[in-house]
Coordinates of C-alpha atoms and ligand atoms in Angstrom, one line a residue:
M1 CA -2.0 -2.0 -21.3
D2 CA -3.9 -5.0 -22.8
Q3 CA -6.8 -5.6 -20.5
S4 CA -7.2 -9.1 -21.7
L5 CA -4.0 -10.3 -20.0
S6 CA -4.7 -12.8 -17.2
I7 CA -3.0 -12.4 -13.9
S8 CA -1.0 -15.5 -14.6
Q9 CA 0.2 -14.2 -17.8
I10 CA 1.2 -10.8 -16.3
I11 CA 3.1 -12.4 -13.4
N12 CA 4.8 -15.2 -15.4
E13 CA 5.4 -13.7 -18.8
L14 CA 4.7 -10.0 -19.4
G15 CA 7.8 -7.9 -19.8
E16 CA 10.2 -10.8 -20.0
D17 CA 12.2 -11.4 -23.1
R18 CA 14.4 -14.4 -22.3
E19 CA 16.2 -14.5 -25.6
L20 CA 18.0 -11.3 -24.5
Y21 CA 19.5 -13.2 -21.6
F22 CA 20.4 -16.7 -22.5
N23 CA 16.8 -18.0 -22.1
A24 CA 17.3 -17.8 -18.3
I25 CA 14.0 -18.3 -16.5
A26 CA 14.9 -15.8 -13.8
P27 CA 15.6 -12.4 -15.2
P28 CA 19.1 -11.0 -14.7
I29 CA 19.9 -8.2 -12.2
I30 CA 21.3 -5.5 -14.5
Q31 CA 23.4 -4.0 -11.8
T32 CA 24.7 -1.0 -13.8
S33 CA 24.6 2.7 -13.2
N34 CA 25.0 3.8 -16.8
F35 CA 24.6 2.6 -20.4
A36 CA 27.0 3.1 -23.4
F37 CA 26.2 4.8 -26.7
K38 CA 27.8 4.3 -30.2
T39 CA 26.9 7.7 -31.7
V40 CA 26.6 11.2 -30.5
D41 CA 23.1 11.4 -32.1
E42 CA 21.9 8.4 -30.1
L43 CA 23.3 10.1 -26.9
R44 CA 21.6 13.4 -27.8
T45 CA 18.2 11.5 -28.3
A46 CA 18.6 9.9 -24.9
F47 CA 19.2 13.3 -23.3
E48 CA 16.1 14.6 -24.9
D49 CA 13.8 12.1 -23.4
E50 CA 15.1 9.9 -20.6
M51 CA 12.0 7.8 -20.6
G52 CA 12.7 6.8 -24.2
G53 CA 15.6 4.4 -23.4
Y54 CA 18.4 3.4 -21.1
L55 CA 20.9 6.2 -20.2
Y56 CA 21.4 6.1 -16.4
S57 CA 19.8 3.9 -13.8
R58 CA 18.4 6.8 -11.7
G59 CA 15.9 6.9 -14.7
L60 CA 15.2 3.6 -16.4
N61 CA 16.9 0.2 -15.8
P62 CA 16.0 -3.1 -17.6
T63 CA 15.4 -5.2 -14.4
V64 CA 13.2 -2.5 -13.0
D65 CA 11.4 -2.3 -16.3
I66 CA 10.3 -5.9 -16.2
L67 CA 8.7 -5.3 -12.8
R68 CA 7.3 -2.0 -13.9
K69 CA 5.4 -3.5 -16.8
K70 CA 3.9 -6.2 -14.6
L71 CA 2.8 -3.9 -11.9
A72 CA 1.2 -1.4 -14.3
A73 CA -0.7 -4.3 -15.9
L74 CA -1.9 -5.6 -12.5
D75 CA -3.2 -2.1 -11.7
G76 CA -4.9 -2.0 -15.1
A77 CA -3.0 1.2 -15.7
E78 CA -1.1 2.5 -18.8
D79 CA 2.2 2.8 -16.9
C80 CA 3.7 2.9 -13.4
L81 CA 6.9 3.9 -11.6
V82 CA 8.5 1.7 -8.9
F83 CA 10.1 3.5 -6.0
N84 CA 12.5 2.6 -3.3
N85 CA 9.6 2.5 -0.8
G86 CA 5.9 3.3 -0.6
A87 CA 6.4 6.7 1.2
A88 CA 8.5 7.9 -1.7
A89 CA 5.8 6.9 -4.2
I90 CA 3.2 8.9 -2.1
F91 CA 5.6 11.9 -1.9
A92 CA 6.3 12.0 -5.6
G93 CA 2.6 11.5 -6.6
V94 CA 1.5 14.4 -4.4
M95 CA 4.4 16.8 -5.0
A96 CA 4.1 16.5 -8.8
N97 CA 0.5 17.6 -8.7
V98 CA 0.4 20.6 -6.2
K99 CA 1.8 24.1 -6.2
A100 CA 1.9 27.1 -3.8
G101 CA -1.7 28.2 -3.1
D102 CA -3.3 24.8 -3.7
H103 CA -5.5 23.0 -1.2
I104 CA -5.7 19.3 -0.6
V105 CA -8.5 17.3 0.8
S106 CA -7.3 14.1 2.5
V107 CA -9.1 11.3 4.3
V108 CA -8.6 11.6 8.1
K109 CA -5.7 9.7 9.6
P110 CA -3.9 8.7 6.4
Y111 CA -0.7 6.6 6.6
T112 CA 1.8 8.3 9.0
W113 CA 4.2 9.6 6.4
A114 CA 1.5 10.9 4.2
Q115 CA 0.1 12.9 7.2
R116 CA 3.6 14.1 8.0
M117 CA 4.0 15.4 4.5
F118 CA 0.6 17.3 4.7
D119 CA 1.3 18.7 8.2
V120 CA 5.0 19.5 8.2
I121 CA 6.4 19.7 4.6
L122 CA 3.7 21.0 2.4
P123 CA 2.7 24.1 4.5
R124 CA 6.3 25.3 4.0
F125 CA 5.4 25.6 0.3
G126 CA 2.0 27.2 0.8
V127 CA -0.1 24.0 0.3
T128 CA -2.8 23.4 2.9
T129 CA -4.7 20.2 3.7
T130 CA -8.2 19.6 5.2
Y131 CA -8.9 16.2 6.7
V132 CA -12.4 14.7 6.3
D133 CA -14.2 11.7 7.6
G134 CA -14.0 10.0 4.2
T135 CA -16.9 7.6 4.8
K136 CA -19.5 10.2 3.4
I137 CA -19.3 11.7 0.0
E138 CA -20.9 14.9 1.3
N139 CA -17.8 15.5 3.4
W140 CA -15.6 15.5 0.3
K141 CA -17.9 17.9 -1.4
Q142 CA -18.2 20.3 1.5
A143 CA -14.4 20.4 2.0
T144 CA -13.8 21.3 -1.7
Q145 CA -12.7 24.9 -2.1
P146 CA -12.1 26.9 -5.3
N147 CA -8.3 26.2 -4.9
T148 CA -8.7 22.4 -4.2
T149 CA -6.6 20.5 -6.7
F150 CA -5.9 17.2 -5.0
F151 CA -7.8 14.5 -3.2
Y152 CA -5.9 11.9 -1.1
L153 CA -7.7 8.6 -0.3
E154 CA -6.8 5.5 1.6
S155 CA -9.4 2.8 1.4
P156 CA -9.4 0.7 3.5
N157 CA -7.0 2.2 5.9
S158 CA -4.7 -0.2 7.8
W159 CA -6.1 0.1 11.3
D160 CA -9.9 0.4 11.5
F161 CA -10.3 -0.3 7.7
L162 CA -12.7 2.6 7.1
L163 CA -13.6 2.9 3.4
Q164 CA -14.4 5.7 1.0
D165 CA -16.9 5.2 -1.8
I166 CA -14.1 5.3 -4.4
S167 CA -16.3 5.8 -7.6
A168 CA -18.3 8.5 -5.9
V169 CA -15.3 10.5 -4.7
A170 CA -13.5 10.0 -8.1
Q171 CA -16.6 11.2 -10.0
W172 CA -17.0 14.3 -7.9
A173 CA -13.2 15.1 -8.2
K174 CA -13.4 14.7 -12.0
S175 CA -16.2 17.2 -12.2
K176 CA -14.0 19.7 -10.4
N177 CA -10.8 19.0 -12.2
I178 CA -9.3 17.6 -9.0
I179 CA -6.6 14.9 -9.2
T180 CA -7.1 11.8 -7.1
L181 CA -4.5 9.5 -5.5
I182 CA -5.4 6.4 -3.4
D183 CA -3.2 4.4 -1.1
N184 CA -4.3 0.9 -2.1
S185 CA -1.8 -0.9 0.1
Y186 CA -4.4 -2.9 2.1
C187 CA -6.0 -4.6 -0.9
S188 CA -3.2 -4.5 -3.6
P189 CA -4.5 -4.6 -7.2
L190 CA -5.5 -8.3 -6.7
Y191 CA -8.3 -7.2 -4.3
Q192 CA -9.2 -3.7 -5.5
R193 CA -8.8 -1.9 -8.8
P194 CA -9.0 1.9 -8.2
I195 CA -8.0 2.9 -11.7
E196 CA -11.0 1.2 -13.0
L197 CA -13.1 3.0 -10.4
G198 CA -12.0 6.3 -11.8
I199 CA -9.0 7.2 -9.6
D200 CA -6.0 8.9 -11.4
L201 CA -3.1 7.6 -9.4
A202 CA -3.1 4.3 -7.6
M203 CA -0.3 3.8 -5.0
Q204 CA 0.7 0.7 -3.1
T205 CA 3.6 -0.2 -1.0
A206 CA 5.4 -3.1 -2.5
T207 CA 7.2 -3.7 0.8
K208 CA 4.1 -5.6 2.1
Y209 CA 2.4 -8.1 -0.2
I210 CA 4.5 -7.9 -3.3
S211 CA 7.7 -8.5 -1.6
G212 CA 6.0 -11.0 0.7
H213 CA 9.1 -12.0 2.5
S214 CA 10.0 -9.0 4.7
D215 CA 13.3 -8.6 3.0
T216 CA 13.0 -5.4 0.9
L217 CA 11.1 -2.2 0.5
G218 CA 9.4 -0.9 -2.6
G219 CA 6.5 1.4 -3.7
V220 CA 4.3 1.6 -6.8
L221 CA 2.6 4.5 -8.4
S222 CA 0.3 3.7 -11.4
G223 CA -1.6 6.0 -13.8
S224 CA -2.0 7.3 -17.3
N225 CA 1.1 7.6 -19.6
S226 CA 1.0 11.4 -19.4
M227 CA 0.7 11.5 -15.6
I228 CA 3.5 9.0 -15.1
K229 CA 5.7 10.7 -17.6
K230 CA 5.3 14.0 -15.8
I231 CA 6.3 12.5 -12.5
F232 CA 9.2 10.6 -14.1
D233 CA 10.6 13.8 -15.7
S234 CA 10.5 15.8 -12.5
E235 CA 10.1 14.2 -9.0
Y236 CA 11.2 10.7 -9.9
L237 CA 14.5 11.8 -11.4
N238 CA 15.0 14.7 -9.0
I239 CA 14.4 12.9 -5.7
G240 CA 16.2 9.9 -7.0
S241 CA 14.1 7.5 -5.1
G242 CA 13.6 4.9 -7.8
I243 CA 14.1 1.3 -6.8
Q244 CA 17.5 -0.4 -7.2
P245 CA 17.9 -3.4 -9.6
F246 CA 18.5 -5.9 -6.8
N247 CA 15.5 -4.9 -4.9
A248 CA 13.4 -4.9 -8.1
W249 CA 14.6 -8.4 -8.6
L250 CA 13.5 -9.4 -5.1
L251 CA 10.0 -7.9 -5.8
L252 CA 9.8 -9.8 -9.1
R253 CA 10.5 -13.0 -7.2
G254 CA 7.9 -12.1 -4.6
L255 CA 5.4 -11.3 -7.3
R256 CA 5.5 -14.9 -8.7
T257 CA 3.7 -16.3 -5.7
L258 CA 1.4 -13.3 -4.9
P259 CA -1.9 -15.0 -5.9
A260 CA -1.0 -18.2 -4.1
R261 CA -0.1 -16.3 -0.9
F262 CA -3.3 -14.3 -1.1
E263 CA -5.3 -17.5 -1.4
R264 CA -3.6 -19.0 1.6
I265 CA -3.8 -15.9 3.7
S266 CA -7.4 -15.3 2.9
A267 CA -8.3 -18.8 4.0
S268 CA -6.3 -18.6 7.2
T269 CA -7.7 -15.1 8.0
Q270 CA -11.2 -16.5 7.9
K271 CA -10.2 -19.2 10.4
V272 CA -8.5 -16.8 12.7
L273 CA -11.4 -14.4 12.5
T274 CA -13.9 -17.1 13.5
F275 CA -11.8 -18.0 16.5
L276 CA -11.4 -14.3 17.6
K277 CA -15.1 -13.5 17.2
S278 CA -16.2 -16.1 19.7
H279 CA -13.5 -15.3 22.3
P280 CA -14.8 -13.8 25.6
R281 CA -11.7 -11.6 26.1
I282 CA -12.4 -9.8 22.8
E283 CA -14.9 -6.9 22.6
E284 CA -14.9 -6.4 18.9
V285 CA -13.3 -7.8 15.8
I286 CA -12.8 -5.4 12.8
F287 CA -12.5 -6.8 9.3
P288 CA -13.9 -5.2 6.2
L289 CA -15.5 -8.3 4.7
D290 CA -17.2 -9.4 7.9
P291 CA -20.9 -8.8 8.0
S292 CA -20.5 -6.9 11.3
F293 CA -18.4 -4.3 9.6
A294 CA -20.2 -0.9 9.4
Q295 CA -19.4 -0.5 5.7
Y296 CA -19.8 -4.2 4.8
E297 CA -22.0 -3.4 1.8
L298 CA -19.6 -0.9 0.3
A299 CA -16.7 -3.3 0.9
K300 CA -18.5 -6.0 -1.0
K301 CA -19.3 -3.6 -3.8
Q302 CA -15.8 -2.2 -4.4
M303 CA -13.4 -4.8 -3.1
L304 CA -12.7 -8.2 -4.6
G305 CA -11.4 -9.6 -1.4
A306 CA -9.7 -8.9 2.0
C307 CA -7.2 -10.7 3.9
G308 CA -4.3 -10.6 6.4
L309 CA -5.0 -7.6 8.6
I310 CA -7.6 -8.0 11.4
T311 CA -8.0 -5.5 14.3
I312 CA -9.2 -6.6 17.6
V313 CA -10.5 -4.4 20.4
M314 CA -9.6 -6.2 23.7
K315 CA -11.8 -6.2 26.7
A316 CA -9.3 -4.5 29.0
E317 CA -9.5 -2.2 32.0
T318 CA -5.7 -1.7 32.1
R319 CA -2.9 -1.2 29.7
D320 CA -1.1 -4.2 31.4
E321 CA -3.7 -6.6 30.1
I322 CA -2.9 -5.6 26.6
V323 CA 0.8 -5.6 27.2
T324 CA 0.6 -9.1 28.7
F325 CA -1.3 -10.5 25.7
C326 CA 1.2 -9.0 23.3
E327 CA 4.3 -10.1 25.2
K328 CA 2.9 -13.7 25.8
L329 CA 2.6 -14.4 22.1
R330 CA 5.2 -17.1 21.3
H331 CA 5.1 -17.3 17.6
I332 CA 3.3 -14.2 16.4
L333 CA 6.0 -11.5 16.4
M334 CA 5.5 -7.9 17.5
A335 CA 6.6 -5.6 14.7
V336 CA 5.4 -3.0 12.3
S337 CA 4.7 -3.7 8.6
W338 CA 2.8 -6.8 7.2
G339 CA 2.5 -8.8 4.0
G340 CA 5.4 -11.1 4.8
H341 CA 5.4 -14.8 5.6
E342 CA 5.4 -14.2 9.4
S343 CA 2.3 -13.3 11.4
L344 CA 2.5 -10.1 13.4
A345 CA 0.8 -8.2 16.2
I346 CA 1.0 -4.5 17.0
P347 CA -0.9 -2.8 19.8
K348 CA -2.2 0.8 19.4
C349 CA -1.0 1.6 22.9
A350 CA 2.6 1.3 21.7
S351 CA 2.2 4.8 20.3
L352 CA 0.9 6.2 23.6
Y353 CA 2.7 7.0 26.9
P354 CA 1.5 4.5 29.6
H355 CA -0.3 7.4 31.5
Q356 CA -2.2 8.3 28.4
F357 CA -4.0 4.9 28.2
D358 CA -7.8 5.3 28.6
P359 CA -9.8 2.1 28.8
G360 CA -12.9 4.1 27.7
N361 CA -11.2 4.8 24.4
R362 CA -11.9 2.0 21.9
E363 CA -8.8 2.9 19.9
H364 CA -6.4 2.5 22.8
K365 CA -7.5 -1.1 23.2
M366 CA -6.9 -2.0 19.5
I367 CA -4.4 -4.6 18.5
R368 CA -3.7 -5.2 14.8
L369 CA -3.0 -8.7 13.8
Y370 CA -1.4 -9.8 10.5
V371 CA -2.1 -13.4 9.5
G372 CA 0.9 -14.7 7.6
L373 CA 1.6 -18.0 5.9
E374 CA 1.9 -20.3 9.0
D375 CA -0.6 -23.1 9.7
P376 CA -3.8 -21.3 11.0
E377 CA -4.1 -23.8 13.8
Y378 CA -0.6 -22.9 15.0
L379 CA -1.6 -19.2 15.1
I380 CA -4.9 -19.9 16.8
S381 CA -3.2 -21.9 19.6
D382 CA -0.7 -19.1 20.1
L383 CA -3.5 -16.5 20.3
S384 CA -5.5 -18.7 22.6
Q385 CA -2.7 -19.2 25.1
A386 CA -1.8 -15.5 25.1
L387 CA -5.5 -14.6 25.6
E388 CA -5.8 -17.0 28.6
S389 CA -2.8 -15.4 30.4
Ligands
PLP1 C1 3.7 0.6 4.8 C2 2.7 1.5 4.3 C3 3.0 2.6 3.4 C4 4.5 3.0 3.1 O1 5.2 2.0 2.5 P1 6.8 1.9 2.8 O2 7.2 0.9 1.7 O3 7.0 1.4 4.1 O4 7.4 3.2 2.6 C5 2.0 3.3 2.9 N1 0.7 3.1 3.2 C6 0.4 2.1 4.0 C7 -1.1 1.9 4.3 C8 1.3 1.3 4.6 O5 0.9 0.3 5.4

């Protein structure tokens, strides 16, 4: 991809050829399963290389292609594939690059469905995984075995935002012929550019920030032409988890406003953060670009920004105090996911049985907030009244 393209040009122009569709500003949804051919030879060529043209929408589709070109360029990658959701992108990216007998090193506590794949699915095929505290490069080096072929990163993660030194891990992996994949969902390519830091495959869920409206799912996997072609020819076509044209169109629409939403959310996040940091009911506020964050220097070095997700550790002796806070919120909704217009809260204790709650465990008292597009004062007053109760 042409590195000189600006974000504005990528989002507003790249991949769009309006003369092909009546000069319509919004691209059409090419809602077709198959494409017709005039000659047997053209059909034969299409069978030979499905990535070379339009044959069947489980492979390539023109609406999806517009999105694909834009998302690859945003990642600074040669190419990308767009999946029906982020979990499918992770699955294809890992499955395409491991075989029986291989060993994976993963950052500890990766995204739920990545961990489920490592713990439940891959062992059935003779692939084992070691989890490491990813904050230190030595841990990656020590966990590397002769049969290690794959490193799985997630930086920052989406709960306590711990980081990996992306360049250092990528450099070590390269020296050992190990393929690297990072879950870049927290930052998106606007705030972190893993391919430029040496990572082979950059994954992000498009469900969150790219959609931006909580109305569709999607997932992106970016990398070199050869890596993406390999995944397309096997896992992408075989699993059949490519995004559908209508959902691709929704993501294109969301993408138009991504930079504007990021600006708004970044500014609001700072205001909410300032409020939370001074509140007596809150023990700790976790945010990667706050000077109190343990890896603040690394965050500043490798991230271009941070916004949206903030985790608070509540001062609480009982589970009830956390439950009351969450249930008293009037405008901030309690739901999984993030990246939409609506602000959200989710307590860690929702994944524990009540009797398991331990007030001495910092993690049990965590509540993750997502700052959406509402007026920040509206959010602060909601947080304030819920904290008072
Ligand atoms: C949501 C999420 C995913 C998975 O994306 P889906 O589109 O929901 O499948 C992966 N990683 C992180 C960090 C996420 O938050």
